[in-house]
CSV table of C-alpha atoms and ligand atoms in Angstrom, one decimal:
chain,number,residue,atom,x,y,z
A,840,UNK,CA,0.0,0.0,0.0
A,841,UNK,CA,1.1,3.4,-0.5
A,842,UNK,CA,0.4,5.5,2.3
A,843,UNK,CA,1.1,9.4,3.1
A,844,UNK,CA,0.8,10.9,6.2
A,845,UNK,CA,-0.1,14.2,7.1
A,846,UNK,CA,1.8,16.3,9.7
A,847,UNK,CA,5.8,17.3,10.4
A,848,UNK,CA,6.2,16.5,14.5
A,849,UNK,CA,7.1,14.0,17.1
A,850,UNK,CA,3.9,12.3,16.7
A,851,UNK,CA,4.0,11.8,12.9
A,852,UNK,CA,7.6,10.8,12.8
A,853,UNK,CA,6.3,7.9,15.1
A,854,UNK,CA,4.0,7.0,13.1
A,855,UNK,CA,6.1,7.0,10.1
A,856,UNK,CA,8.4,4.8,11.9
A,857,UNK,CA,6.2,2.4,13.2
A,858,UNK,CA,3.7,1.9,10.0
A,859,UNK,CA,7.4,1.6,7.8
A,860,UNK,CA,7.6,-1.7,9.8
A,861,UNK,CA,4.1,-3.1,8.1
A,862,UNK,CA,4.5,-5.6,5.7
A,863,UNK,CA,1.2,-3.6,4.0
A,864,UNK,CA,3.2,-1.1,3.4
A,865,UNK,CA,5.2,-0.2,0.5
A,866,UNK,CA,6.0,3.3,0.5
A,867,UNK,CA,5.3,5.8,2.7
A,868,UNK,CA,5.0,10.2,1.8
A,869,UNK,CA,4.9,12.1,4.3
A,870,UNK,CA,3.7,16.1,4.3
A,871,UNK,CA,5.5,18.2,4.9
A,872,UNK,CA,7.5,15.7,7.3
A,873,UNK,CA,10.8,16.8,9.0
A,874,UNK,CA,14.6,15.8,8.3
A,875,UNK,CA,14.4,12.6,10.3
A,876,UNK,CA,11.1,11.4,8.5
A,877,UNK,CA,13.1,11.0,5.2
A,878,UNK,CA,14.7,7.4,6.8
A,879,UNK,CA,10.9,6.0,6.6
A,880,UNK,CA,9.9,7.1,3.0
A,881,UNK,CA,9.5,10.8,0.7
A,882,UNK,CA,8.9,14.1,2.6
A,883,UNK,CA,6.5,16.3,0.2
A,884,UNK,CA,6.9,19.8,0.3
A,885,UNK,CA,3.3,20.4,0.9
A,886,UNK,CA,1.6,21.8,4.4
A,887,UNK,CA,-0.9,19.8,6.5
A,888,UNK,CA,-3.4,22.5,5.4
A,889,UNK,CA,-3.1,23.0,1.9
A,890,UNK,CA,-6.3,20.5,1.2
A,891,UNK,CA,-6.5,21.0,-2.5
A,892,UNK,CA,-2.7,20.4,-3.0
A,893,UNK,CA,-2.5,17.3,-0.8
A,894,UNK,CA,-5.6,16.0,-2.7
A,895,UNK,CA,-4.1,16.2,-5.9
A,896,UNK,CA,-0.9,14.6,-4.8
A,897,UNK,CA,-2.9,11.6,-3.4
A,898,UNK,CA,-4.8,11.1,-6.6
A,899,UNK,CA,-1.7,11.4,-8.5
A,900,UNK,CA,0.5,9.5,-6.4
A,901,UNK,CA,-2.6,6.8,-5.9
A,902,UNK,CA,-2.2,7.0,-2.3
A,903,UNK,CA,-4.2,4.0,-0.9
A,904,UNK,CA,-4.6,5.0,3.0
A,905,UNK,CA,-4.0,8.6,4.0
A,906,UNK,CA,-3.4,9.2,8.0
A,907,UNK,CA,-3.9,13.0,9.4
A,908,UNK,CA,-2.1,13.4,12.8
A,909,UNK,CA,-3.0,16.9,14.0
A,910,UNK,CA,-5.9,18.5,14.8
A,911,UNK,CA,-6.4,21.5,12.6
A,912,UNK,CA,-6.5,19.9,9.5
A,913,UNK,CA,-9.4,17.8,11.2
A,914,UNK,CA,-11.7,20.5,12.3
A,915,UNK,CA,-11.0,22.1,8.7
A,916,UNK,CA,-12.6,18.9,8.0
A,917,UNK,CA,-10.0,17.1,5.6
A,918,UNK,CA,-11.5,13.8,6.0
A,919,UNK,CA,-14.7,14.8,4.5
A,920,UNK,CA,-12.8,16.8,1.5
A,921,UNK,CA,-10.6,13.6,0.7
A,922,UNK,CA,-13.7,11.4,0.6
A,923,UNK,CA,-15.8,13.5,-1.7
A,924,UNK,CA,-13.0,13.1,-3.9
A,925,UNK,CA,-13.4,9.2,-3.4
A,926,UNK,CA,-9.5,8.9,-1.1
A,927,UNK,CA,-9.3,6.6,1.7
A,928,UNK,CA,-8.7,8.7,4.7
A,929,UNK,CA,-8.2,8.2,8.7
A,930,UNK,CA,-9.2,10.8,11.3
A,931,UNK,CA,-12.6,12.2,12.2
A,932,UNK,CA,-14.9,14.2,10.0
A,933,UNK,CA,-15.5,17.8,10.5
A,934,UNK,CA,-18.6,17.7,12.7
A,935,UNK,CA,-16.7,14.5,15.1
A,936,UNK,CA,-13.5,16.9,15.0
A,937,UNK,CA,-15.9,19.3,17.5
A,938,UNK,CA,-14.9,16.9,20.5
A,939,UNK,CA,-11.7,19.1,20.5
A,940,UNK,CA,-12.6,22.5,18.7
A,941,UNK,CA,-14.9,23.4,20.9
A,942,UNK,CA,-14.4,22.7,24.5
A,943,UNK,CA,-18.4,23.9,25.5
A,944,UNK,CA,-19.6,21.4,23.2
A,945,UNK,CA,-17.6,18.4,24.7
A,946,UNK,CA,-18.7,19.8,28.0
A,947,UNK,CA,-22.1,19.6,26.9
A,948,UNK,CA,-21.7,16.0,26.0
A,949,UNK,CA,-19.8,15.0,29.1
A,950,UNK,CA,-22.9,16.5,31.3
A,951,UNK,CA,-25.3,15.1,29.2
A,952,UNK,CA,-24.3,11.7,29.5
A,953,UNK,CA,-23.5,11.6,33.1
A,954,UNK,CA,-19.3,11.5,32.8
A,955,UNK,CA,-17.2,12.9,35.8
A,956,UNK,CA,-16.0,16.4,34.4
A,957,UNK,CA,-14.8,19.6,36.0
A,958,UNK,CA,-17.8,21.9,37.5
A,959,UNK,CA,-17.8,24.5,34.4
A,960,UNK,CA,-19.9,28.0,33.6
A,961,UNK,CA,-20.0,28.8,29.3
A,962,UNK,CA,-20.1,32.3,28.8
A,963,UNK,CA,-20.2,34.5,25.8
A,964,UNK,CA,-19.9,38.3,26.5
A,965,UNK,CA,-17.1,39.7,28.7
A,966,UNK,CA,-18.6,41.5,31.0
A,967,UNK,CA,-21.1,38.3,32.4
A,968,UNK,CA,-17.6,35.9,32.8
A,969,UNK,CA,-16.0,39.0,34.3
A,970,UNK,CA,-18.8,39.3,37.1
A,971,UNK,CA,-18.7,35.4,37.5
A,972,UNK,CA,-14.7,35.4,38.7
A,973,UNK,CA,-15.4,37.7,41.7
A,974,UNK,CA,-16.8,36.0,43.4
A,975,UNK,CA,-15.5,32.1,43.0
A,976,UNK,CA,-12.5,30.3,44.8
A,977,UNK,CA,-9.3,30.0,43.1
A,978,UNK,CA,-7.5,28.5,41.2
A,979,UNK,CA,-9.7,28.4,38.6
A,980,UNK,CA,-9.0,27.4,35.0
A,981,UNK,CA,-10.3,29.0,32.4
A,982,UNK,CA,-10.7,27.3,28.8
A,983,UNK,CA,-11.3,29.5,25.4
A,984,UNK,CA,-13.3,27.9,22.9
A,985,UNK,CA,-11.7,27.0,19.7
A,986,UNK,CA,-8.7,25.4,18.5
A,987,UNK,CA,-5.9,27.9,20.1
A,988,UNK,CA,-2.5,26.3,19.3
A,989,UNK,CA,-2.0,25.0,22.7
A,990,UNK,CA,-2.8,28.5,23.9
A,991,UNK,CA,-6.5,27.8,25.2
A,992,UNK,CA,-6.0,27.0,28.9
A,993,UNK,CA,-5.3,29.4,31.4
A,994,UNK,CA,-5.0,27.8,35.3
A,995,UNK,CA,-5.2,31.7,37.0
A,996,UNK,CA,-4.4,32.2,40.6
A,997,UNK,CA,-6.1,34.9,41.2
A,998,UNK,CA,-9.0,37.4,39.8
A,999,UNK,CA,-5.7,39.6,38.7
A,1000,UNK,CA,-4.5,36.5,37.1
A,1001,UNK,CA,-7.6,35.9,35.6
A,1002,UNK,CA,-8.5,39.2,34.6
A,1003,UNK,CA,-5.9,39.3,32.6
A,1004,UNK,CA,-6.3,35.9,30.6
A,1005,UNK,CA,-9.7,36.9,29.9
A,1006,UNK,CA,-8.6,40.1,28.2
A,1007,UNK,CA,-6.5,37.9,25.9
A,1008,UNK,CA,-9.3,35.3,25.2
A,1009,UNK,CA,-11.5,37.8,23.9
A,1010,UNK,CA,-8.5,40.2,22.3
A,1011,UNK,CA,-5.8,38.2,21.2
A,1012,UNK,CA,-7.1,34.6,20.3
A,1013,UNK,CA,-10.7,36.0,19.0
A,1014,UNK,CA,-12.7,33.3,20.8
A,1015,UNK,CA,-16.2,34.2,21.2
A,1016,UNK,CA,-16.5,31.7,24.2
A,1017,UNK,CA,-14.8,31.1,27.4
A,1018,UNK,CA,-15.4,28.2,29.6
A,1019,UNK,CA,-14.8,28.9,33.4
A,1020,UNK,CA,-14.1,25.3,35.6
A,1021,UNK,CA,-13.3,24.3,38.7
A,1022,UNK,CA,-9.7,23.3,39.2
A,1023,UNK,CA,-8.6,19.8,40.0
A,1024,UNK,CA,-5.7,18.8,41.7
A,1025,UNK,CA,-4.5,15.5,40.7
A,1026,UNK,CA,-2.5,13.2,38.4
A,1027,UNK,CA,-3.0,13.1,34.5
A,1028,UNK,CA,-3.2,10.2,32.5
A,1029,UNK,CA,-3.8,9.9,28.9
A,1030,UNK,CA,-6.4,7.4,27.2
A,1031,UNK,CA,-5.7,7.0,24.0
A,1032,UNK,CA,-8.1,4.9,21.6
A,1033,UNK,CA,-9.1,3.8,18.5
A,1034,UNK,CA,-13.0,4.3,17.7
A,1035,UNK,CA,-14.3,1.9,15.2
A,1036,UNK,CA,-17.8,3.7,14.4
A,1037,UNK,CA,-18.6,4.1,17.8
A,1038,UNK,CA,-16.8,1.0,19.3
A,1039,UNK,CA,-14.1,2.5,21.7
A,1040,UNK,CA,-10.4,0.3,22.0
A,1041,UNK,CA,-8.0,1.8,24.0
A,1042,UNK,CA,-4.5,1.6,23.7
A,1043,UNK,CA,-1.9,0.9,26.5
A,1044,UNK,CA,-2.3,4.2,29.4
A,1045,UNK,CA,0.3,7.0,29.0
A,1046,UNK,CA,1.5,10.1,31.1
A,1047,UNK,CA,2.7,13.1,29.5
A,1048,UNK,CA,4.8,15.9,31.6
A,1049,UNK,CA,3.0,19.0,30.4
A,1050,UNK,CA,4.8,21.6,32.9
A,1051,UNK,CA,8.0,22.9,31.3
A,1052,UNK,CA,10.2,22.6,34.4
A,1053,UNK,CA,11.0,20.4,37.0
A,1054,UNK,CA,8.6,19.7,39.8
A,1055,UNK,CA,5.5,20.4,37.5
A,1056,UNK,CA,6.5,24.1,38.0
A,1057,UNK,CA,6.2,27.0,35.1
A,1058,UNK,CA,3.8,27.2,32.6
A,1059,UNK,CA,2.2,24.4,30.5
A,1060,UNK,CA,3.4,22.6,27.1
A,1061,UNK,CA,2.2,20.4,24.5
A,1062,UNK,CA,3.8,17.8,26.9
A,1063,UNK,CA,7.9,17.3,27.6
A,1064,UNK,CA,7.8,13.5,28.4
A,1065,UNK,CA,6.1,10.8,28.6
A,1066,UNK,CA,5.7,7.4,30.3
A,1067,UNK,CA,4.0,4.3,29.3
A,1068,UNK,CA,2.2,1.9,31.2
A,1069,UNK,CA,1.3,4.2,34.1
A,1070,UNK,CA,1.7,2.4,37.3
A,1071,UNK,CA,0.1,4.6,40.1
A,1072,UNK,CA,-4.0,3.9,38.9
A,1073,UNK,CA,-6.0,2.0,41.7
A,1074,UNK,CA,-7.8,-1.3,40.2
A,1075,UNK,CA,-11.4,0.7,41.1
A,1076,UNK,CA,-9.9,3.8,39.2
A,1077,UNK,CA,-9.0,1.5,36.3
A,1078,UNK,CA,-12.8,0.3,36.4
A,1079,UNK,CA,-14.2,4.1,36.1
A,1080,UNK,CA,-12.2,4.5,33.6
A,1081,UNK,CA,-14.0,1.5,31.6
A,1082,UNK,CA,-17.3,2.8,32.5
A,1083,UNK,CA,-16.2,6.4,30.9
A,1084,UNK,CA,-15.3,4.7,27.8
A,1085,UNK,CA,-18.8,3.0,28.0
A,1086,UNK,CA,-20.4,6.1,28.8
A,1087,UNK,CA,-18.6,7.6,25.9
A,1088,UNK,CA,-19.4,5.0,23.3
A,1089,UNK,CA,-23.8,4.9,24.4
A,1090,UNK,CA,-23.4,8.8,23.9
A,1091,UNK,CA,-22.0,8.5,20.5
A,1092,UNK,CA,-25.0,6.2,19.5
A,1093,UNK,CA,-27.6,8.4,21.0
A,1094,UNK,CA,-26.2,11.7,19.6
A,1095,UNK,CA,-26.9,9.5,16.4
A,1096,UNK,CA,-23.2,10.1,15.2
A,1097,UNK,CA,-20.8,8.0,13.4
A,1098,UNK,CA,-17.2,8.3,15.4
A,1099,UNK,CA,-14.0,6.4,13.3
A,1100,UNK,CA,-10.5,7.5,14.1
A,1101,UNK,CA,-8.5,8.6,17.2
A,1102,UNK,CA,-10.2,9.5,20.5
A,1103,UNK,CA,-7.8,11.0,23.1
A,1104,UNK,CA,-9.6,11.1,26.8
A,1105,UNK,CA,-7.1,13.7,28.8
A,1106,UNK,CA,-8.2,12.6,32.3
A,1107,UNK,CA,-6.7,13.9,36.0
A,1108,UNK,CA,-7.5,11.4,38.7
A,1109,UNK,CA,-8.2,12.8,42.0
A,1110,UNK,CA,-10.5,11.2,44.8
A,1111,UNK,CA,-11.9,9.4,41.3
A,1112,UNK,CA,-10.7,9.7,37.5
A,1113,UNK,CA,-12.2,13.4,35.4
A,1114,UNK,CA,-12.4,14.0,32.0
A,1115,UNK,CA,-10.5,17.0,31.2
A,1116,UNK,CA,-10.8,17.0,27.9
A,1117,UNK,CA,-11.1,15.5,24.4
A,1118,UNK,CA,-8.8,15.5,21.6
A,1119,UNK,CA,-9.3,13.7,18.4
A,1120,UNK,CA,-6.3,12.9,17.2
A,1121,UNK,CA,-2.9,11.2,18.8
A,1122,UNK,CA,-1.2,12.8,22.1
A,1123,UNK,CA,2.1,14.1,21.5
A,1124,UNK,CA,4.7,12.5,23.2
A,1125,UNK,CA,2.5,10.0,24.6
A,1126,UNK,CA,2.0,8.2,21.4
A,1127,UNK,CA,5.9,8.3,20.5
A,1128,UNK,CA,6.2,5.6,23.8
A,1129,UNK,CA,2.8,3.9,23.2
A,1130,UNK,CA,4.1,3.3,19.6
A,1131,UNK,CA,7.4,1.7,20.7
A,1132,UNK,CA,5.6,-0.6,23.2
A,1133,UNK,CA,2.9,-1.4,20.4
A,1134,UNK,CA,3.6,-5.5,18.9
A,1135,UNK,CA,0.9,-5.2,16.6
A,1136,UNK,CA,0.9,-3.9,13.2
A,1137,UNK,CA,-0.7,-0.3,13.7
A,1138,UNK,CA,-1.3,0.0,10.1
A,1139,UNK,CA,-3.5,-3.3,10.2
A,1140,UNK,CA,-4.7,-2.3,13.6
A,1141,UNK,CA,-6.2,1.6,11.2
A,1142,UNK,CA,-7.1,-0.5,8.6
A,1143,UNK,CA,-9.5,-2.6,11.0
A,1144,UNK,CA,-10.5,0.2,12.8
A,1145,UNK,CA,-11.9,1.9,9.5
A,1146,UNK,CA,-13.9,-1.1,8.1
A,1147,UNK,CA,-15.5,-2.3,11.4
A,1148,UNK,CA,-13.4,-5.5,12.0
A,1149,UNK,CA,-10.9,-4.8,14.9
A,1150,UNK,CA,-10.9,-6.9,17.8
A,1151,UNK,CA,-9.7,-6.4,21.2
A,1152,UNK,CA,-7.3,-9.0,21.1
A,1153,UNK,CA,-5.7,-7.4,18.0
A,1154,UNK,CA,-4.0,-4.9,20.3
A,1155,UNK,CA,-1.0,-6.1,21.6
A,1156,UNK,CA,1.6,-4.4,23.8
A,1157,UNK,CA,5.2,-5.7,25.1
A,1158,UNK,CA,5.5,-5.8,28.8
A,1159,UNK,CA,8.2,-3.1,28.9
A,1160,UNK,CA,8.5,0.1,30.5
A,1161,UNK,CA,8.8,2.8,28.0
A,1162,UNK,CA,10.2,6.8,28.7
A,1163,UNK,CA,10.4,9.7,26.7
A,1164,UNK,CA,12.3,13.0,27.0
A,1165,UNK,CA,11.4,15.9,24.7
A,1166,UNK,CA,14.6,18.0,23.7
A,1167,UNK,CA,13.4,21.6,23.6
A,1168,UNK,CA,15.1,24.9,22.6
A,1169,UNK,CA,15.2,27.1,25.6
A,1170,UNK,CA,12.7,29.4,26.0
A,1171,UNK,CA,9.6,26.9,24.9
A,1172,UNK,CA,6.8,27.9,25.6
A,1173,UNK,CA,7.1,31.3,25.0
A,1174,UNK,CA,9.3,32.2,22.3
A,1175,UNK,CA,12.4,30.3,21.2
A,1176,UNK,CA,15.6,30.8,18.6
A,1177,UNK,CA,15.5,28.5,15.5
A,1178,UNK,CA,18.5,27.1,13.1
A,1179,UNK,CA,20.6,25.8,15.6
A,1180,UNK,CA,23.1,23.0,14.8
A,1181,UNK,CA,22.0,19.6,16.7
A,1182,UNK,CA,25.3,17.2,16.8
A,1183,UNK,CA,24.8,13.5,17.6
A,1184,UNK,CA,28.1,11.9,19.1
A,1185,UNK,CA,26.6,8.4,19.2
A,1186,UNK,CA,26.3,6.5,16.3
A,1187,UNK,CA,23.5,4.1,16.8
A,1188,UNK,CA,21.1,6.7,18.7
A,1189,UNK,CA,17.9,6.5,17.4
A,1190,UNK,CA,15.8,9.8,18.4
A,1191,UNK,CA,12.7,10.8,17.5
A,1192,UNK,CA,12.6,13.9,15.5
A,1193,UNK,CA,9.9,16.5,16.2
A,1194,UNK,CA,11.4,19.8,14.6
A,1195,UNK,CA,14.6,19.4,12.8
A,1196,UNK,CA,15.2,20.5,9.0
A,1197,UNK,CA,18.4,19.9,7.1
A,1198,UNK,CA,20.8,23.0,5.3
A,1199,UNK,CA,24.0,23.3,4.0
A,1200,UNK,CA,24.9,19.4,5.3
A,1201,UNK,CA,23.8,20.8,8.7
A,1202,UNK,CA,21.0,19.4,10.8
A,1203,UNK,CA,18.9,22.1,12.5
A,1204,UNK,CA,16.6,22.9,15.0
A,1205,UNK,CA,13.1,24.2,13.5
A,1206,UNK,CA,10.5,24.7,16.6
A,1207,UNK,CA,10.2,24.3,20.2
A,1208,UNK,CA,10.0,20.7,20.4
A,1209,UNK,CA,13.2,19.5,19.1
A,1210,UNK,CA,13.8,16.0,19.2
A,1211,UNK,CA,12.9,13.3,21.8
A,1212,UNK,CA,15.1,10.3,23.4
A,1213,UNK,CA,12.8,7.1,24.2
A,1214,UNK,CA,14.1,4.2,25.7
A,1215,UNK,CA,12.5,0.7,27.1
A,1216,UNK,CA,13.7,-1.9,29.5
A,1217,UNK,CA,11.9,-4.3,32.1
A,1218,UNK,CA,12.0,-1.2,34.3
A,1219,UNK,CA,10.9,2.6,34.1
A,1220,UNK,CA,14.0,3.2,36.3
A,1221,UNK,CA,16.8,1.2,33.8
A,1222,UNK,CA,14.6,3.0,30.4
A,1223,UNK,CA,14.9,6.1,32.7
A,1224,UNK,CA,18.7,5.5,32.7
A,1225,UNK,CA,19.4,4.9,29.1
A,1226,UNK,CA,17.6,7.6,28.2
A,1227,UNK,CA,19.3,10.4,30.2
A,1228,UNK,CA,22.7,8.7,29.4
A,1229,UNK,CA,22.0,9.3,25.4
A,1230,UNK,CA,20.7,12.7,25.9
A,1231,UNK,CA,24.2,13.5,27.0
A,1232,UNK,CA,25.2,12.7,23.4
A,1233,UNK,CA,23.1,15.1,21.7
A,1234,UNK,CA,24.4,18.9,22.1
A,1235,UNK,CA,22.8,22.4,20.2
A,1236,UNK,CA,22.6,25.6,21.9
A,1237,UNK,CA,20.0,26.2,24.3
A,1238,UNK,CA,19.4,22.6,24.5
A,1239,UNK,CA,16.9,22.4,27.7
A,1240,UNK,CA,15.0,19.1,28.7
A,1241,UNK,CA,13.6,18.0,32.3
A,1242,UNK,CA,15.7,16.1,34.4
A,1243,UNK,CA,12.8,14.7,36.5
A,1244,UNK,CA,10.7,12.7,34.5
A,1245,UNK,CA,9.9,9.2,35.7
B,394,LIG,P1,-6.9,20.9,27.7
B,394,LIG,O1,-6.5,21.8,26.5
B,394,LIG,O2,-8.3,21.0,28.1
B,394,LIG,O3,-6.4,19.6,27.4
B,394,LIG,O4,-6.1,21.3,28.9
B,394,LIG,C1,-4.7,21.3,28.9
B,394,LIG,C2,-4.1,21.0,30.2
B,394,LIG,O5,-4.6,22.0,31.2
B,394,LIG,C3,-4.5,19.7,30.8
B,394,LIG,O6,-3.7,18.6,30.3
B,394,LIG,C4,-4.2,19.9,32.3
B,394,LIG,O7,-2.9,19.9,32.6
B,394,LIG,C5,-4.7,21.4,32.4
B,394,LIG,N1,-6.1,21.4,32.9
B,394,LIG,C6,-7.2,21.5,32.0
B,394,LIG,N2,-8.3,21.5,32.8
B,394,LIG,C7,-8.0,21.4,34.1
B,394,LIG,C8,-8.7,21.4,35.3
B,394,LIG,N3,-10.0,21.5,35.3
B,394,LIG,N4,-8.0,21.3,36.4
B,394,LIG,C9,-6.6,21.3,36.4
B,394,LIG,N5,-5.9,21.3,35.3
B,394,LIG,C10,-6.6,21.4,34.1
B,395,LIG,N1,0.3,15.7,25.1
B,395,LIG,C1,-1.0,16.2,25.0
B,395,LIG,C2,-1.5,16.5,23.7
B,395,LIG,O1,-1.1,16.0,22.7
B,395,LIG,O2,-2.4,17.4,23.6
């Protein structure tokens, strides 16, 4: 099969990696791709969001499968354009792609169907979410509506704090809606799954490390490490979990809706496990580790999961411990310098690259999110180990990565 895949991070470079292990596949584009993606197949000058040029390229190229890793080309609704034009795609239509573009209506769903959320107020003019923070406890997080590049979630301290947040909401990022919920103070964990129209099959539990330093201190990330299994959830936390996905799956069939493709359930376990939120598409670095645990073919495992056929017992994991370290420029979150020479003095590393490009026989840094180290053993501690000794062998300037993940 010839297969192209849509994106240029972490995540998509996984992918790439893992699906250029499938015997069902023969070659593999990817678009745009970075530097490192070129060792799995062709990177094609094209961007995630130019629909009509990706479209073309697929018919030309006859591109069997097409697989979309983030989320904006989702809520732009790329699934539905490819399939007019009669191309195999995977990833949720435009109208499933909601679960993440808009946080009020995934709220809405949650309530509806009786799923432990955060306590949340939806409000639509400034002056009415204004009046509402005077008077509430903090902290207090407050959510914009709309895809916001990472930028949508504000944990304020204060009404100051707050106050200030909400001037950017409706300044700034444009969003007409702001959801206002209660704070909860606990551990994350990731769910990621497959949905087969409406059948939910998750894959093996991951942790990301969103905070950007040490101690879960400084201000949040896409996520700069990640763990896989997680080994801290209660057997009766593991069983609400089950009933979420349940819940999740009989609200899909009563909303009357068709789900196929990725469902990611962010949850934060306190006295019981929350839904934070939904994403539609793979978590970035969780699915890097979950990959490298994975036995099974993924690209039979999408396959499957697009015609209806996947079974459970088609999902099969390693019993390794896998951990991830995201390389990031310093400066990430906020802003960050760029074309900085990454040197390698270890032959055999493998890394995953998230942001690199290649000039002038130089490979470069090219976002915030560099490159990641993963390792496995039969322990987290010994793939702890192996992963900060490689780091050591990978230098650019302003090289920063936590120290603490575990
Ligand atoms: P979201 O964009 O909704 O995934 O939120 C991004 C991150 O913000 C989550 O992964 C959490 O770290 C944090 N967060 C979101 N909602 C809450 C909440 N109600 N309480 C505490 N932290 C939250
Ligand atoms: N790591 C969290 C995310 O992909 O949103």
């Amino acid at each position: 099969m010839k297969i192209l895949i849509i994106g240029s991070g972490g995540r998509e470079y996984a992918l790439a990696k893992k699906i250029s292990k499938s015997p069902l596949a023969d070659k593999i584009y990817t678009a745009p791709g970075n530097y490192g993606m070129r060792d799995f197949g062709e990177t094609v000058d094209i961007k995630a969001t130019d629909y009509d040029r990706l479209i073309d390229f697929a018919k030309d190229k006859k591109i069997d499968l097409t697989i979309v890793g983030p989320e904006n080309p989702l809520s732009d609704g790329i699934v539905d354009k490819f399939e007019e034009n009669g191309l195999k795609i995977f990833g949720v239509n435009k109208a499933n792609a909601r679960f993440e573009a808009s946080k009020d209506f995934t709220k809405k769903f949650l309530n509806k169907y009786d799923i432990p959320t955060a306590k949340s107020e939806t409000f639509t003019d400034y002056e009415s979410a204004k009046d509402y923070l005077k008077d509430i406890t903090y902290p207090i997080v407050l959510k914009a509506d709309g895809l916001c590049f990472g930028k949508g979630v504000f944990i304020a301290k204060d009404y100051d704090n707050a106050i200030n947040y909400l001037d950017q909401i409706f300044d700034d990022l444009n969003s007409k809606k702001i959801v206002i919920e209660e704070y909860l103070d606990g551990r994350e964990l990731s769910s990621i799954c497959l949905v087969s129209h409406n059948k939910i099959f998750p894959l093996e539990y991951a942790r990301d490390f969103k905070k950007i330093f040490d101690g879960d201190k400084g201000e949040n990330t896409g996520g700069v490490g990640s763990v896989t299994p997680v080994d801290d959830i209660s057997d009766s936390n593991l069983e609400k979990i089950r009933m979420i996905h349940k819940k999740i799956e009989e609200g899909f069939i009563k909303e009357d809706i068709d789900y196929t493709g990725v469902l990611f359930i962010g949850l934060m376990i306190t006295d019981k496990p929350y839904v934070l939120e939904f994403n539609v598409r793979f978590g970035d670095p969780e699915i890097e580790v979950i990959l490298e645990k994975m036995e099974s073919d993924l690209l039979s495992l999408i396959i499957k999961t697009m015609d209806g056929s996947l079974k459970k017992e088609d999902i099969v994991f390693d019993d390794k411990s896998y951990l991830g370290v995201v390389l990031c420029s310093s400066g990430y979150p906020q802003a960050y310098e760029k074309n900085k020479e990454i040197t390698i003095n270890k032959s055999d590393l493998e890394v995953i690259h998230c942001a690199t490009k290649y000039e002038d026989g130089k490979i470069l840094t090219n976002g915030g999110r560099v490159m990641m180290v993963i390792a496995g053993d039969t322990t987290k501690q010994k793939a702890r180990e192996k992963v900060y000794k490689d780091i050591g062998s990978i230098q650019f300037e302003g090289i920063y990565y936590r120290k603490d993940i575990k």
